[in-house]
XYZ file of C-alpha atoms in Angstrom:
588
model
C 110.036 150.083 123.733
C 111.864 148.023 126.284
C 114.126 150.037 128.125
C 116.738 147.806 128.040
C 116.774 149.041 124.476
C 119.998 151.626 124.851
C 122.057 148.634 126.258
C 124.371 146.946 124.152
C 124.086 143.545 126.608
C 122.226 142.922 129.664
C 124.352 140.614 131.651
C 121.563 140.171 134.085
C 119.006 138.685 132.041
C 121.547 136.864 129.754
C 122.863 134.790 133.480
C 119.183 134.308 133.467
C 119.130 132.515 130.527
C 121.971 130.922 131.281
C 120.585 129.336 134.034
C 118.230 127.592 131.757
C 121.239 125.191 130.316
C 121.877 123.853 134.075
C 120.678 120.364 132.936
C 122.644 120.273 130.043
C 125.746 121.137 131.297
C 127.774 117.892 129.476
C 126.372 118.935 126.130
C 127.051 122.868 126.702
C 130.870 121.889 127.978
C 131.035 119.413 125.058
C 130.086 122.808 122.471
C 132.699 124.962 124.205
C 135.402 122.357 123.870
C 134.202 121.751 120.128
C 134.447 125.501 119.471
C 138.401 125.671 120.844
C 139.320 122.490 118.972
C 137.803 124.542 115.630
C 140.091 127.617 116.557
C 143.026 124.949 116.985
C 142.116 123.561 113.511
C 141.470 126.665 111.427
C 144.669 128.239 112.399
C 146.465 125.014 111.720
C 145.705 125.703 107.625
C 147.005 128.467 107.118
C 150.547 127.790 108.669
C 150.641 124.413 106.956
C 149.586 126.409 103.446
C 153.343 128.696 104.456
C 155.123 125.812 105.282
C 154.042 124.004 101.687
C 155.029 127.211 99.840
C 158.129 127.804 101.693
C 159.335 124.209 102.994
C 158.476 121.674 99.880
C 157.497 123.844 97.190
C 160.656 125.979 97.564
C 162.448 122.852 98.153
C 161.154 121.202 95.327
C 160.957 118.157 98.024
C 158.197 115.699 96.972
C 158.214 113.528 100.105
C 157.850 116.385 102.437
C 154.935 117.647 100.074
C 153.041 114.691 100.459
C 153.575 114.489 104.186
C 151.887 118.029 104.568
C 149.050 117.411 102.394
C 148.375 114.272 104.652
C 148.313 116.350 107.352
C 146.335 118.984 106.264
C 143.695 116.183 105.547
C 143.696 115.205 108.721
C 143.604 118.864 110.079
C 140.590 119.292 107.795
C 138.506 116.623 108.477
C 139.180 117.744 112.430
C 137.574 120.706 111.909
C 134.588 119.367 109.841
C 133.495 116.746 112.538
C 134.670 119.732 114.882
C 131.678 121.587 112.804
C 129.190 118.943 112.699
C 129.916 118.669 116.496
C 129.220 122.465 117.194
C 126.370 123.315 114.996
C 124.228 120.169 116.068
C 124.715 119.856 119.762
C 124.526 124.176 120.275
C 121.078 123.396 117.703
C 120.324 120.813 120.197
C 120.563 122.712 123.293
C 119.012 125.888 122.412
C 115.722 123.646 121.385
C 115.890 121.723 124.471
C 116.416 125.365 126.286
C 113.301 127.192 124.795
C 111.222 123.875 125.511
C 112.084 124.223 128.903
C 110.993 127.744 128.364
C 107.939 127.451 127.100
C 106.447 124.956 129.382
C 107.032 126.817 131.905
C 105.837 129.947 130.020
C 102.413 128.546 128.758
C 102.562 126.581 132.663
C 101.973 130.340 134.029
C 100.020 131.542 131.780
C 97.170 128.848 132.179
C 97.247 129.806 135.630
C 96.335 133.490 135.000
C 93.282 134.848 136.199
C 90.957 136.114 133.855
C 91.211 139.563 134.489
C 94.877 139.231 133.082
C 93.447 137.811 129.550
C 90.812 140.880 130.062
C 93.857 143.358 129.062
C 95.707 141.374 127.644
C 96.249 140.861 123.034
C 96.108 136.920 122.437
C 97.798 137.768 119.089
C 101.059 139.529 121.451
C 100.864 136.585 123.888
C 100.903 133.721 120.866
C 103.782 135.652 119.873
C 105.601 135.161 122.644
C 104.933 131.440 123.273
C 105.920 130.458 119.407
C 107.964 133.411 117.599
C 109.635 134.821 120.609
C 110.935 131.252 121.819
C 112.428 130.757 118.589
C 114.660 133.274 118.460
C 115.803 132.707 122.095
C 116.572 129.408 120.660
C 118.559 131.125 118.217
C 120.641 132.459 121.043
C 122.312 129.328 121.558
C 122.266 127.861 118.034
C 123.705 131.207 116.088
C 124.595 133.419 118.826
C 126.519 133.000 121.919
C 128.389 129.977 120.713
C 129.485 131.400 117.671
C 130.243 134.592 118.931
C 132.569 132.993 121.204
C 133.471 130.352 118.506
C 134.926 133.442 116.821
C 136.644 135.367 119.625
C 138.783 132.861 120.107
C 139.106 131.937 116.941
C 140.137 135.522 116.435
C 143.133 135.520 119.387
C 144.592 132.580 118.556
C 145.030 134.265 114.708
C 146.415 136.816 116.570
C 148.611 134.859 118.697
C 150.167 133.309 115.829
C 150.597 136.264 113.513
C 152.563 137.906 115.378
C 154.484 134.830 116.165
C 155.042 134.400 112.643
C 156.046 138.113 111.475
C 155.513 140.964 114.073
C 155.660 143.761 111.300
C 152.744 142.215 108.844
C 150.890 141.829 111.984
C 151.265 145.449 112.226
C 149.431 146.237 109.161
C 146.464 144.078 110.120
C 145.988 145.191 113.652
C 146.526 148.550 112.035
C 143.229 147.708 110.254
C 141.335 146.101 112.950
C 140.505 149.255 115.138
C 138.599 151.122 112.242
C 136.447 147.397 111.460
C 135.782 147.570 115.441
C 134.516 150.791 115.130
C 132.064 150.258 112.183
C 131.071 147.094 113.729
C 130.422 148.952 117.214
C 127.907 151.458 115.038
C 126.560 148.999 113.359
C 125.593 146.484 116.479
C 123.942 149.764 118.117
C 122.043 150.589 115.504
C 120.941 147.164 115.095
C 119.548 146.630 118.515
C 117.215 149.799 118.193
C 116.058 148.227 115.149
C 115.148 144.613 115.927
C 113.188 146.408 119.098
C 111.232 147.863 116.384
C 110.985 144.494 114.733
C 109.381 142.791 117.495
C 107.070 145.145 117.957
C 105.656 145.174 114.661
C 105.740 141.451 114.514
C 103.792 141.870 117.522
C 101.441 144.220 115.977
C 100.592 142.194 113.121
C 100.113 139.273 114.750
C 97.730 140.351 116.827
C 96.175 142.335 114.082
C 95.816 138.977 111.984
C 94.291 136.554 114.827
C 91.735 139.187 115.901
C 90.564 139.724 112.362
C 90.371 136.297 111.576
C 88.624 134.726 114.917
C 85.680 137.633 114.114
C 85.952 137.422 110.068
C 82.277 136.620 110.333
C 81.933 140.109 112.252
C 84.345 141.752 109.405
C 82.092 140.125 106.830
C 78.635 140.662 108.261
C 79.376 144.789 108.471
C 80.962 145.100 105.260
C 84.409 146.121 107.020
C 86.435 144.479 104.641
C 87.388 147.623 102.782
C 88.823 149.239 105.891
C 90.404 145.948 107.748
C 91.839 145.785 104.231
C 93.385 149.494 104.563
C 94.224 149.019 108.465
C 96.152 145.692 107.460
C 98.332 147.633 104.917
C 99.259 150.260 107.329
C 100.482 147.491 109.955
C 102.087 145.913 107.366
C 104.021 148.654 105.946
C 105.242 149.421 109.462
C 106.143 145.798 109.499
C 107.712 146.401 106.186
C 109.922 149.090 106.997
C 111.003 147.651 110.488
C 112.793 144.805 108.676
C 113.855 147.059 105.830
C 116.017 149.356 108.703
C 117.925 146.191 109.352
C 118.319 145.500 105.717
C 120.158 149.024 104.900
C 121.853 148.736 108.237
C 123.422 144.993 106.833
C 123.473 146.803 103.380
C 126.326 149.431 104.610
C 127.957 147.390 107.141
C 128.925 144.561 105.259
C 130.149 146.403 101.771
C 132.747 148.354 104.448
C 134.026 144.863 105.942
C 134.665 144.026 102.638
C 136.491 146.967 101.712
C 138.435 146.916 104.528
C 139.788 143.294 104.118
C 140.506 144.009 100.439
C 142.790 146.546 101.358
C 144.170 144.460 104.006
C 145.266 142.315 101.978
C 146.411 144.291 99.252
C 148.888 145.793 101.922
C 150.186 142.787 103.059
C 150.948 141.960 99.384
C 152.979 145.147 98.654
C 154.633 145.238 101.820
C 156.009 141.741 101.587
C 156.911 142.480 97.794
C 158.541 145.230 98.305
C 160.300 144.140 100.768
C 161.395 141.288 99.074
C 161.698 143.394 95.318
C 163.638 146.094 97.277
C 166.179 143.028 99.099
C 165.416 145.413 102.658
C 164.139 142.501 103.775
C 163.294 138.706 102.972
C 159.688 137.935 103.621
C 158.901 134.365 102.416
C 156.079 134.085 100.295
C 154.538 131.063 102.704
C 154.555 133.260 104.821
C 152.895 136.055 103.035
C 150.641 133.270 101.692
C 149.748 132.226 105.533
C 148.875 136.221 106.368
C 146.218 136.986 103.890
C 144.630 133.603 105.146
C 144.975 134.533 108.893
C 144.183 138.228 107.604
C 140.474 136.978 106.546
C 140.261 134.810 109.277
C 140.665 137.009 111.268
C 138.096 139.624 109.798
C 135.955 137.360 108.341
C 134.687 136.252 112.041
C 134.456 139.779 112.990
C 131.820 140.188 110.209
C 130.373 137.336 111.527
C 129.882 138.658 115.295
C 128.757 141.659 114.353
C 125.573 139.587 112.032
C 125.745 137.042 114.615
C 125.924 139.457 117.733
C 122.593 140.800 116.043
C 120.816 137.185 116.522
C 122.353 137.389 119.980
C 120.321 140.885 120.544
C 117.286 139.403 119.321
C 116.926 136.808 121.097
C 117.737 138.747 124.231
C 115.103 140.863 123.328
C 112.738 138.206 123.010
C 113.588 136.592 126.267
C 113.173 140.110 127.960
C 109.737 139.847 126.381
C 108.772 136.220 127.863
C 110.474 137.096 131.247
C 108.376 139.974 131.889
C 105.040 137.317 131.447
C 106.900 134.432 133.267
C 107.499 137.342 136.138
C 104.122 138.829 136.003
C 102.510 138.334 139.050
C 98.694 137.725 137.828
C 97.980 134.119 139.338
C 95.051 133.561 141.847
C 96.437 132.497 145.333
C 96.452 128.837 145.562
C 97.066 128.560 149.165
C 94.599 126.662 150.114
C 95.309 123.365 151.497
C 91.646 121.255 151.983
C 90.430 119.295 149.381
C 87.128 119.411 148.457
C 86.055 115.671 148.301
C 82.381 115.036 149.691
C 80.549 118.003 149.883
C 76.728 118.555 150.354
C 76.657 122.192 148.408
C 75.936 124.886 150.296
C 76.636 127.952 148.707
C 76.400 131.511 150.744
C 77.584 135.214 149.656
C 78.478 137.564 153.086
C 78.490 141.325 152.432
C 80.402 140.437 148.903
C 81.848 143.561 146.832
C 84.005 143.131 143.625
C 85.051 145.342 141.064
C 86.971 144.579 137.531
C 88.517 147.904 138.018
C 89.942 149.473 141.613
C 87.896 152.526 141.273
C 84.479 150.626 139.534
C 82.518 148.371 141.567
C 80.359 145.987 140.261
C 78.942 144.142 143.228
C 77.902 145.908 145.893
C 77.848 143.879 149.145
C 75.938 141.048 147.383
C 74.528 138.272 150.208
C 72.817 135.270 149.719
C 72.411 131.392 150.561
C 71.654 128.862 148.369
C 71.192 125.152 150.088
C 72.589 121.669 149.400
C 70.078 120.340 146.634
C 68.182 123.644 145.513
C 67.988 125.063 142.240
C 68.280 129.354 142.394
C 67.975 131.063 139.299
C 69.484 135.396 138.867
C 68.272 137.324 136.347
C 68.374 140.832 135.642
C 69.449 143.259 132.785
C 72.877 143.249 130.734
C 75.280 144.145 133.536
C 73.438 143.473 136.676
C 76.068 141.261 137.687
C 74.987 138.128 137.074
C 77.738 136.582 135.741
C 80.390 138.318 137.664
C 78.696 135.765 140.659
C 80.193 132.942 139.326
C 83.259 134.436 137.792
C 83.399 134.972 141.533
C 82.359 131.190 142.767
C 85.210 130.065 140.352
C 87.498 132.120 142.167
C 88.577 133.649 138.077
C 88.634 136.735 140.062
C 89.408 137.721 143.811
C 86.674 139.746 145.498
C 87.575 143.049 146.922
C 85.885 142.306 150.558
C 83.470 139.580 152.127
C 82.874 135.401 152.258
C 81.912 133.382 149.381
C 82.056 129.886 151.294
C 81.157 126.601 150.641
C 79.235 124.078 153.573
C 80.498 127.173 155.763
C 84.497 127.272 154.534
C 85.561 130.148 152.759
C 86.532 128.997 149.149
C 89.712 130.271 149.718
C 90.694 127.253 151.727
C 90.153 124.931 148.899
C 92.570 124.127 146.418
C 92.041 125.733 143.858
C 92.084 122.807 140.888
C 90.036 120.450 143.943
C 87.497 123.554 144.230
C 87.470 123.906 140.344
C 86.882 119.986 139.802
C 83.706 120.376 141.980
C 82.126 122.962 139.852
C 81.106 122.706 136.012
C 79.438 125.203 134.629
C 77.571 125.792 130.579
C 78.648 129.058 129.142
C 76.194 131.421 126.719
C 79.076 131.068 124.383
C 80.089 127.567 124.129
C 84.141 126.976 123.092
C 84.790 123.558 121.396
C 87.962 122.459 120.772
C 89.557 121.578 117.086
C 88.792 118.161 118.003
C 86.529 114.355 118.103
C 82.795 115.119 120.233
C 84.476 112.619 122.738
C 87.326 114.213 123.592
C 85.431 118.041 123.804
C 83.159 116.272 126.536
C 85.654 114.480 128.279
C 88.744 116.921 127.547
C 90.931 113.733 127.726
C 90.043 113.044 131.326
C 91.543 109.154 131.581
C 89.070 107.903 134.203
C 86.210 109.257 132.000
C 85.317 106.244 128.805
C 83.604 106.573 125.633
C 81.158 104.082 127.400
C 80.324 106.649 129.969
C 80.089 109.718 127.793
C 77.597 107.735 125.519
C 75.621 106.567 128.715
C 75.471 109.989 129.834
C 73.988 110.849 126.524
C 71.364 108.470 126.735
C 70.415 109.328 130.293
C 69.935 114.026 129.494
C 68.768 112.159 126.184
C 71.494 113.832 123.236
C 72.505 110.167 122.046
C 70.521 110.631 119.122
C 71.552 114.056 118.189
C 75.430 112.722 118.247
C 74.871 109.363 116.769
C 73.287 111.200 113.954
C 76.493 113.153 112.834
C 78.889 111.606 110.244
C 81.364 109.350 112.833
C 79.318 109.759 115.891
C 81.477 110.240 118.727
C 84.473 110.559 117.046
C 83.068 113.401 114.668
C 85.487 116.561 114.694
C 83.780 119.706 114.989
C 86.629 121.912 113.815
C 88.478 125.225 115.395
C 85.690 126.823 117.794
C 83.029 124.114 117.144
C 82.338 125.745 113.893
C 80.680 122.494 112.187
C 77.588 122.572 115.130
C 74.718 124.343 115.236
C 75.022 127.165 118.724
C 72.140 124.957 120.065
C 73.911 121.246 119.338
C 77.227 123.056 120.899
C 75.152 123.976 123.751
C 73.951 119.968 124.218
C 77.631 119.260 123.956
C 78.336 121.803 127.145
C 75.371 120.332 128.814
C 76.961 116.723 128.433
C 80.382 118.329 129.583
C 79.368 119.315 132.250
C 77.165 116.056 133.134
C 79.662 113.222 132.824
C 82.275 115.397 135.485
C 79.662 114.565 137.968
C 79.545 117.823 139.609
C 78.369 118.704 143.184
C 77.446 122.282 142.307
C 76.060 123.440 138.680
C 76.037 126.397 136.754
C 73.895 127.317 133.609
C 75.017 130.834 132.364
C 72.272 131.976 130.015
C 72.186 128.376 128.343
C 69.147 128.474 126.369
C 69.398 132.445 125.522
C 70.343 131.651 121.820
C 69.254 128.381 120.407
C 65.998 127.122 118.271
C 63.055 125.561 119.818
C 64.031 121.979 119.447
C 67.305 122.345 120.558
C 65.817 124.508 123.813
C 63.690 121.333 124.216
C 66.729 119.113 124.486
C 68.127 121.861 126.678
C 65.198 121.923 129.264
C 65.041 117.739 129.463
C 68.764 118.050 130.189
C 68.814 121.069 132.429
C 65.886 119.044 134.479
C 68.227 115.589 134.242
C 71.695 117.429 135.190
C 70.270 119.519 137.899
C 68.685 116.506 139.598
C 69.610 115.802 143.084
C 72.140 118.510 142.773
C 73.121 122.440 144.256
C 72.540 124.405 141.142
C 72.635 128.248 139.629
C 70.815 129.298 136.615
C 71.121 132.905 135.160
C 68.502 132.691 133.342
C 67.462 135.252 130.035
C 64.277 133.641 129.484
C 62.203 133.871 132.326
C 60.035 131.003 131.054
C 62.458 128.733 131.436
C 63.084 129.329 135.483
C 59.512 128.906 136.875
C 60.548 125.472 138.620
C 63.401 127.178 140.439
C 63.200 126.812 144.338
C 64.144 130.767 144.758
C 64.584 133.688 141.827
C 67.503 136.578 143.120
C 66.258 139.660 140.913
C 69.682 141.947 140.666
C 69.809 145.333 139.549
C 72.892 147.551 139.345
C 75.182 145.510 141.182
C 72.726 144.712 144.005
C 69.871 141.661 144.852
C 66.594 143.914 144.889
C 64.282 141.094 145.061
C 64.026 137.237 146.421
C 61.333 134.493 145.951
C 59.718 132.141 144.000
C 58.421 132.536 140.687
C 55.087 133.186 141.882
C 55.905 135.106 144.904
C 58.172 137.484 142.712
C 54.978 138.213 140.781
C 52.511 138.631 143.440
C 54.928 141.366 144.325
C 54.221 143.397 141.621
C 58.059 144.773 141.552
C 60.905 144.744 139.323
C 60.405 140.736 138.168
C 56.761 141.189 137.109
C 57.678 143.995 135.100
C 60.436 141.897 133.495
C 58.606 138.973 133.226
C 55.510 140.999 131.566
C 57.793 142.788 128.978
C 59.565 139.524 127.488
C 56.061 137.638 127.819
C 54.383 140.960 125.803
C 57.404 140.500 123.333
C 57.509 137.139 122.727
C 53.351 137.390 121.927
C 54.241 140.245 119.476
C 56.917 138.192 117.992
């Protein structure tokens, strides 16, 4: 739970927020001036409803009737384009706020590294870039304005009842202290329970998206039974999150009610008796005019205390998407060369990393790999392989040593001119919702269909796409899920082709695909790596033979260096690798 949660308001973060509406400063003046010309109008009614009753009712004076019903047409339509005014423009500004908001939100987030995603729920994070916007938005289009709408709404009703009649005033501010109370209780209780909302909403959003991105995990282990259960649980917390708001609202409101009823019913028998009793003449305008100002003067009250709950919310929420926008968890981009022509050296000084503080995975890795050569790594499940290029990247920030480029430290480079550079073919292949096309050139302008389908033809996959229903333009759905793992690897490979890279990287590229599509693989590894600095980590050892030098790791550490033959003249570590999958794949 936030601990902001025992406040009632944090000023702080709301002059945050505030600071947001800087551009829009005509439209949020315009708002405030619509909300005082709507406490001008409202207040208007009810003393034109006393003077009717008292002035040409009483009067029996036609002429003066008419004249009072004309204005109180006029009055009224005031305070309906007053309305209209308020509720669009405060709509208006809270979307144009939380767009702001969230461009600058998902801005920072795209620039986290990875280790931040690492530890990090997608579901929780989703949540704040869609639901948690919203009901900052809500902030401006329910909350503030209206709460202010109805504060002064609320003193000028004040301001004129006792202007009117000082002792019927009495009775209603008589009133007012024990509504102020309940409402007090009420808005307390309420912020402790929409924390709790959040968090559940949280919780079963992230629940849901996890589920559903591995259903075909869920499915494949028979875990529907107990994702079933889990989901019920979260849900029922969900459940009875909202439900504490709804018996909060369920006793808070019935009071109000009360309370104005016997308002009112006061104000009735003290102006009838009064009159009945001759102690004093009350006119019935006026009486009329107090149980109008009476309810609207309550009536907002109610409101602020509902509305003062959207208010809470949404400062809830923002606390929520402040605390990412202030997290600290961006690489340093300091670097100030750009990386234009480049030959592609690569070298690794005396290079430690861990993903923890206390648990190192590389251990003072070194190693030099020259313009134009082709090294492959291999080595079991958590040698380290991969971390090397999460490190080349820059995704993470090594704990001590050099990773340079042509002999400058990577950390010189801009970061997007260093990334640009680079392209590199996962294991796991992500494909957008979206046309082939646009998945291999990710909407890069300078990068036409002509040249993608060019490409093709040259690491020879122009058959494979011209094959599918549309060609080009064929959308592979959320994740790539209407391709084969092997044709989404051929879509990786031509990815990474047509951005005409100086320095390649194939992580574990051919580990899970079918024979042809490994054949297409190998005649475009041979075509991409051509003339260029590249890294393989390799799974199949088969398939790195041609490589110009093989880095065996073990453990964090490079316990072997050579060619493919060399490495088995040796006799060491490789050979023994090399002779177990060549053993297996005979068995199999």
């Amino acid at each position: 739970m936030d601990k902001e949660s025992g406040k009632a308001f944090d000023m702080r973060l709301f002059k945050r927020l505030m600071r947001h509406t800087k551009p829009y400063s005509l439209t949020f003046y315009g708002v405030a001036f619509a909300a005082i010309l709507l406490s001008v109008f409202a207040v208007l009614t009810p003393i034109l409803v006393g003077d009717i009753v008292d002035v040409a009712i009483k009067n029996k004076d036609a002429e003066k009737l008419l004249n009072l019903i004309l204005i109180m047409s006029a009055v009224l339509l005031g305070e309906v384009l007053s309305q209209l005014s308020f509720n669009y423009y405060a709509n208006w500004l809270g979307e144009s706020v939380i767009r702001d908001i969230r461009i600058a939100l998902f801005k920072h987030m795209i620039g986290f590294r990875m280790k931040y995603f690492d530890g990090s729920s997608i579901g929780v994070l989703v949540t704040r870039a869609v639901a948690d916007m919203q009901r900052i938005g809500e902030i401006f289009s329910q909350g503030f304005f209206v709460i202010v709408s109805d504060l002064l709404k609320m003193f000028v009703v004040a301001g004129v009842m006792l202007a009117m009649n000082w002792r019927l005033s009495l009775i209603v501010f008589a009133i007012l202290p024990l509504l102020l109370y309940a409402t007090r209780l009420f808005q307390k209780a309420m912020k402790v329970a929409f924390i709790e909302v959040r968090t559940q909403v949280s919780n079963l959003n992230s629940f849901v998206q996890e589920r559903l991105t591995g259903m075909k995990i869920v499915q494949l282990f028979n875990r529907e039974k107990l994702e079933r259960e889990k989901f019920r649980a979260i849900n029922a917390k969900h459940k009875n999150a909202w439900l504490k708001t709804v018996w909060y609202n369920s006793i808070f409101f019935p009071i109000a009610e009360i309370v104005s009823s016997i308002t009112i019913g006061l104000i009735v028998w003290y102006g009838g008796v009064q009159n009945v009793t001759g102690i004093s003449q009350e006119e019935y305008g006026t009486i009329f005019s107090f149980i109008l100002l009476s309810q609207m003067l309550f009536r907002p009250l109610r409101q602020i205390a509902d509305k003062f709950n959207t208010l809470q919310m949404g400062m809830v929420a923002a606390n929520r998407v402040f605390k990412i926008l202030d997290t600290n968890s961006s690489i340093e981009d300091n670097g100030e060369l750009e990386m234009k022509e480049i030959q592609g050296n690569i070298s690794f000084k005396d290079v430690r990393f861990g993903y923890l503080e206390d648990e190192e995975v590389l251990h003072g890795i070194s190693f030099e790999v020259k313009a134009g050569e082709t090294i492959a790594i291999v080595g079991a499940t958590g040698a380290g392989k991969s971390t090397i290029i999460n490190l080349l990247n820059r995704f993470y920030e090594i704990n001590s040593g050099i990773i340079a480029i042509d002999g400058i430290d990577i950390k010189t480079f801009r970061l997007s001119s260093l990334r640009t550079k680079i392209a590199v073919v996962l294991q796991d292949v992500f494909l957008f919702a979206d046309t082939i096309a646009n998945n291999i050139s990710l909407k890069e302008k300078s990068i036409s269909l002509e040249t993608i389908e060019q490409a093709a033809k040259e690491i020879g996959v122009h058959e494979f796409i011209s094959s599918l229903p549309g060609g080009y333009q064929y959308n592979v759905k959320e994740r790539g899920s209407m391709l084969s793992s092997g044709q989404r690897q051929l879509i990786a490979f031509l990815r990474a082709y047509v951005s005409n890279p100086s320095i390649l990287v194939l992580d574990e590229a051919t580990s899970s695909v079918d024979t042809y599509s490994e054949q297409l693989i190998q005649k475009a590894t041979e075509k991409i790596t051509e003339g260029r600095t590249s890294i393989i980590i390799a799974h199949r050892l088969a398939t790195i033979k041609k490589a110009d030098k093989i880095l065996v790791m073990d453990a964090g550490e490079i316990i072997e260096t050579g060619t493919h033959k060399e490495l088995l003249e040796k006799g060491g570590y490789y050979k023994s690798l090399y002779e177990a999958q060549f053993l297996a794949e005979e068995v199999a």
